[in-house]
Coordinates of C-alpha atoms in Angstrom, one line a residue:
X272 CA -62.1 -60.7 -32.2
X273 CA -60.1 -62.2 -35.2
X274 CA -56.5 -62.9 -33.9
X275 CA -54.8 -62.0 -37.2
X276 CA -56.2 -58.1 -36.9
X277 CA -53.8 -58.2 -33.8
X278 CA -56.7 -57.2 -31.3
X279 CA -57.4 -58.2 -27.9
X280 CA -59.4 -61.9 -26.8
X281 CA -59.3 -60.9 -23.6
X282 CA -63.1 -59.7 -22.0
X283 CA -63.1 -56.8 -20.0
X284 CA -63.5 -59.1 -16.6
X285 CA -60.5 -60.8 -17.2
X286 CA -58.7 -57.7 -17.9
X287 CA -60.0 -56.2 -14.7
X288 CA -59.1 -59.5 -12.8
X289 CA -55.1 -58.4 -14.0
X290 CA -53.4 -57.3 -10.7
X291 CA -49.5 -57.5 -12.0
X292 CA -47.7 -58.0 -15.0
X293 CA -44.6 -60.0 -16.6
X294 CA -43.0 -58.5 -19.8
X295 CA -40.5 -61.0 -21.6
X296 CA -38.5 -60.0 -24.4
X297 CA -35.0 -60.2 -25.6
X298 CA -32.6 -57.6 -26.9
X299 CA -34.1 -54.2 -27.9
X300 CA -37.3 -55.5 -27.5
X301 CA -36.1 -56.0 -23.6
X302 CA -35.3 -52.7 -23.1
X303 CA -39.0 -51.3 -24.7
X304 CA -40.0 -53.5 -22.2
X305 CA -38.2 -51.5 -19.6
X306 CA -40.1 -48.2 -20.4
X307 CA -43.5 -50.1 -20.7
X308 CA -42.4 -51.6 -17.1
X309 CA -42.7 -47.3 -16.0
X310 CA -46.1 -46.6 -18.0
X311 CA -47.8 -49.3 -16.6
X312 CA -46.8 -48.8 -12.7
X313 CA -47.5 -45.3 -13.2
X314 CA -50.3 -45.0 -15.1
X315 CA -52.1 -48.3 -14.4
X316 CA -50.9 -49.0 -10.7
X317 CA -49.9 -52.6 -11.4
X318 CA -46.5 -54.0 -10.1
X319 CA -44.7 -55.3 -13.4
X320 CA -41.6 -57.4 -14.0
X321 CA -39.4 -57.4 -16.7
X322 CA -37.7 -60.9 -17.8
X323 CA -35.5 -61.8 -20.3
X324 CA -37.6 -64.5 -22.6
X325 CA -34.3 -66.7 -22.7
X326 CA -34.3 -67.0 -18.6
X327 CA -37.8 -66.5 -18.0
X328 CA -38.6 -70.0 -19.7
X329 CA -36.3 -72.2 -17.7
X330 CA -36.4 -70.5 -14.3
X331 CA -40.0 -71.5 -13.4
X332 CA -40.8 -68.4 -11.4
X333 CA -43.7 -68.3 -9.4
X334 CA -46.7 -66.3 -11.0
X335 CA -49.5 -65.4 -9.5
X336 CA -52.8 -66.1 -10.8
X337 CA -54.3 -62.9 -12.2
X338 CA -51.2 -62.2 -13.7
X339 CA -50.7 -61.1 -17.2
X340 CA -47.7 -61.8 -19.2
X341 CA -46.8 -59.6 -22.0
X342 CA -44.8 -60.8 -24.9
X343 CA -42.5 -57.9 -26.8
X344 CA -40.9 -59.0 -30.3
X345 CA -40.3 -57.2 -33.4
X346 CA -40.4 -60.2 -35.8
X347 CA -42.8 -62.3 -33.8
X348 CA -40.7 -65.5 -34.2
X349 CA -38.2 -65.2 -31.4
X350 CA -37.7 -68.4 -30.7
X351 CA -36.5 -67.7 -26.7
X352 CA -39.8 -65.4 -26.7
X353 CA -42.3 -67.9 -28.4
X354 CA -41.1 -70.5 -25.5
X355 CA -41.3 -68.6 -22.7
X356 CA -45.1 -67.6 -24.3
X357 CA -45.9 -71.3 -24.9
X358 CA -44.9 -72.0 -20.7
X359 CA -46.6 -69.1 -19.5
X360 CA -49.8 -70.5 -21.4
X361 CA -49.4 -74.1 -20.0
X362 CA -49.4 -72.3 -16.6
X363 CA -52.9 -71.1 -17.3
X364 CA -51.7 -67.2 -18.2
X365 CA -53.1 -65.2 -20.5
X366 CA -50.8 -63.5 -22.7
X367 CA -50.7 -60.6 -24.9
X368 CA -48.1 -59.9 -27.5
X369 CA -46.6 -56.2 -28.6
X370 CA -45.4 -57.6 -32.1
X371 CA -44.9 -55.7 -35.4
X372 CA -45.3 -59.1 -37.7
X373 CA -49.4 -59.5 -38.1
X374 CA -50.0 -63.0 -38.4
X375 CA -46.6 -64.4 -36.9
X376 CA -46.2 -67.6 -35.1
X377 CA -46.6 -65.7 -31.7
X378 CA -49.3 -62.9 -33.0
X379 CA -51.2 -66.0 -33.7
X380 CA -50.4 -67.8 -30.2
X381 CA -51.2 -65.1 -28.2
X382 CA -54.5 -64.1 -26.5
X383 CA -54.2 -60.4 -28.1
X384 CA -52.1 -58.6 -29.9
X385 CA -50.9 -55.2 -30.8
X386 CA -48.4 -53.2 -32.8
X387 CA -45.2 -51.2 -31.7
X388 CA -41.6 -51.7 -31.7
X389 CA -33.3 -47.9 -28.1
X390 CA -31.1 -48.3 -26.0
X391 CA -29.6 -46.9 -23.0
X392 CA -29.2 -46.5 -19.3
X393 CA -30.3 -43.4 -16.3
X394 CA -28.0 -40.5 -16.4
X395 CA -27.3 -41.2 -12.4
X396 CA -25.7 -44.7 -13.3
X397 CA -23.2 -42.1 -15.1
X398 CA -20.9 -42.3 -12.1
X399 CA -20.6 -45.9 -11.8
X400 CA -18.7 -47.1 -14.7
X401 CA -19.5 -45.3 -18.3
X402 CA -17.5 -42.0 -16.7
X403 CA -14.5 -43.6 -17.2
X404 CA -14.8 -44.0 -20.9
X405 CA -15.5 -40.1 -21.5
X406 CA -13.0 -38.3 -23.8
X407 CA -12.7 -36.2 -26.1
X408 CA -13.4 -38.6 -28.3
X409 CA -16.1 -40.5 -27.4
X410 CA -19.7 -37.7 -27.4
X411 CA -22.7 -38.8 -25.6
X412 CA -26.2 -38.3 -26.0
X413 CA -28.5 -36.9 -23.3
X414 CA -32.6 -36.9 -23.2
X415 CA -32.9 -34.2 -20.9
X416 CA -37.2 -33.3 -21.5
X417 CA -39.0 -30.8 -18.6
X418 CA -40.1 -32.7 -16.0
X419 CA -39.4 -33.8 -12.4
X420 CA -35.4 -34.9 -13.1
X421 CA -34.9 -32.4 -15.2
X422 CA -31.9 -30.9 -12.9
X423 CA -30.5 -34.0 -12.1
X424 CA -30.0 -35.1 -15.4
X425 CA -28.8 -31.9 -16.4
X426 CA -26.2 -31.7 -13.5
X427 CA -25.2 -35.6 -14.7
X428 CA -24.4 -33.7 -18.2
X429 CA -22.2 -31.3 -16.4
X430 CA -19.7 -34.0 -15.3
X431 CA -19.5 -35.0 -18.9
X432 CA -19.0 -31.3 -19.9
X433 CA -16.2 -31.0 -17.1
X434 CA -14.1 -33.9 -19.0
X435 CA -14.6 -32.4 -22.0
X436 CA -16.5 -34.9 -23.6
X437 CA -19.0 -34.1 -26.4
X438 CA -22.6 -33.5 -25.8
X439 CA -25.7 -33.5 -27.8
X440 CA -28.7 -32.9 -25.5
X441 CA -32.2 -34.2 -26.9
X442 CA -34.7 -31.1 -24.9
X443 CA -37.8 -30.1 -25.1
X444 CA -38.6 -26.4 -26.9
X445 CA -37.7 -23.7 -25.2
X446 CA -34.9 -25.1 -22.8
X447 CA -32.5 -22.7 -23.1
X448 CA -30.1 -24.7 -20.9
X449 CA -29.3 -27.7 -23.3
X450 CA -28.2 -25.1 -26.0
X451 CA -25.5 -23.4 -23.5
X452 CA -24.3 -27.0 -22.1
X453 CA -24.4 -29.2 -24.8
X454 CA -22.1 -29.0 -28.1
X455 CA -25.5 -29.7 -29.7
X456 CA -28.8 -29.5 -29.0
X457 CA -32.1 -30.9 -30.6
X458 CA -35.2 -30.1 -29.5
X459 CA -38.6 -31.8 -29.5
X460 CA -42.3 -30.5 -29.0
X461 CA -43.4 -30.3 -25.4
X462 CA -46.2 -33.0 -24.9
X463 CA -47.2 -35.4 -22.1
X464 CA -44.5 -37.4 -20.3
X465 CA -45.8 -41.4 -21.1
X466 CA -45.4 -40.1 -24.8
X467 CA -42.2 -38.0 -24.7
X468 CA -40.4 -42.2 -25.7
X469 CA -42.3 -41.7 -28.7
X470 CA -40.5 -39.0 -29.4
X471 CA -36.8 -39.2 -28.6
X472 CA -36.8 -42.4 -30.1
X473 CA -37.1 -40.5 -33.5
X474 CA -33.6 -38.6 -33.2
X475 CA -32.1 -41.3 -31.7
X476 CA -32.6 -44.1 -34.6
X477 CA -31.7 -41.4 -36.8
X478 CA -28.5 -40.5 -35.0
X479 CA -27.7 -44.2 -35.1
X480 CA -28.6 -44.8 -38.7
X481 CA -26.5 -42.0 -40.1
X482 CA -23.6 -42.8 -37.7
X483 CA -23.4 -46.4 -39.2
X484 CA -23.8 -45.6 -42.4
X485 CA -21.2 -43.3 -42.5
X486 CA -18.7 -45.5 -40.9
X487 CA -19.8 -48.3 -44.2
X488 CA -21.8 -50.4 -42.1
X489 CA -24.6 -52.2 -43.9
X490 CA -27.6 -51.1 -41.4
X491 CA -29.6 -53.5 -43.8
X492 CA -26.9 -56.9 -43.1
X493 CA -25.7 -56.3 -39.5
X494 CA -22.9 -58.1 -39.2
X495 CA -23.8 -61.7 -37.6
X496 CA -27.4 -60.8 -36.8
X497 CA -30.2 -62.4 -38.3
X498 CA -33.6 -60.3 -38.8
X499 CA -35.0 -63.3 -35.7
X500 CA -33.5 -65.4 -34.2
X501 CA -35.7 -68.6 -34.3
X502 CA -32.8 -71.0 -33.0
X503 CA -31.7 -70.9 -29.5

């Protein structure tokens, strides 16, 4: 298959051969890795690691043979990510890279590519620090979908709505509870759980677009970012 059309090398027997998987990344791209690290246990049954690319390449880790590492990076030049790539290949590990840049140096490097490209924590780690910044001031955001936490997360909410701090709750249609708890409410269409990430992350780049830009922030320029960092 041709490299540059971001498909996979890899024949079905070597994909079969996969028994666990390493994801390395670094910022946002990191924590995409974090949901992909609950979509594959769950849906494919293999254990998976996430690694920071920037530690991952120096703290030769043992990996297993018929493991797959997975490369995550929006520009596809990440210079901490194209290492840790490079080591995993002179280990003898196939790699695949999720990359949004079709012919980058690492969509190019890998044995397979594909397209994708956010940031937050569980609603139970509530309790053990981010509480104590909750104000009046200071809203938060809640994904509360139907499913099997559904109650939990929603009784998490409460403890924000007993400190008065401001909610907007991101439901699914029909849940009449995030319009009488939250001081907002938007609501997405019911579908299956490994796609409702698709989904939230809509309102929630939106949400941080408008919020930027309304406070004069240049979400073109961010301050002291570059678009990839290809130094370390």
């Amino acid at each position: 298959m041709d490299q540059k059309e971001g498909q996979n090398r890899l024949t079905p027997v070597e994909l079969r051969a996969i028994d666990r998987i390493v994801m390395i990344a670094c910022g946002t791209s990191w924590h995409a890795a974090l949901v992909g690290e609950y979509l594959f246990e769950e849906l494919a049954h293999l254990p998976v690691e996430v690694e920071y690319a920037s530690e991952f390449r120096y703290r030769n880790a043992p990996i297993d043979k018929h493991t797959l590492v997975l490369a995550i990076t929006q520009s596809g030049e990440t210079a901490d990510t194209l290492a840790g790539l490079r080591e995993a290949r002179r280990r003898g590990h196939k790699v695949l890279a999720i990359c949004n840049v079709v012919g980058s140096t690492i969509a190019r490097e890998a044995d397979g590519g594909i397209y994708l490209h956010a940031e937050g924590y569980p609603a139970a780690e509530m309790k053990h620090g981010p509480i104590a910044l909750i104000d009046e001031q200071t809203p938060t955001v809640f994904l509360v979908p139907k499913g099997a936490l559904r109650e939990k997360t929603y009784s998490n909410l409460q403890e924000i709505k007993a400190r008065r701090g401001p909610i907007i709750a991101i439901a699914t249609e029909g849940d009449e509870m995030a319009a009488k708890l939250a001081n907002e409410a938007i609501y997405l269409p019911a579908t299956l759980e490994p796609v409702l990430p698709l989904l939230e992350i809509v309102p929630l780049q939106l949400l941080a677009y408008h919020i930027a830009v309304r406070r004069g922030c240049d979400v073109d320029k961010p301050r002291n970012l570059a678009k990839s960092v290809t130094v370390e």
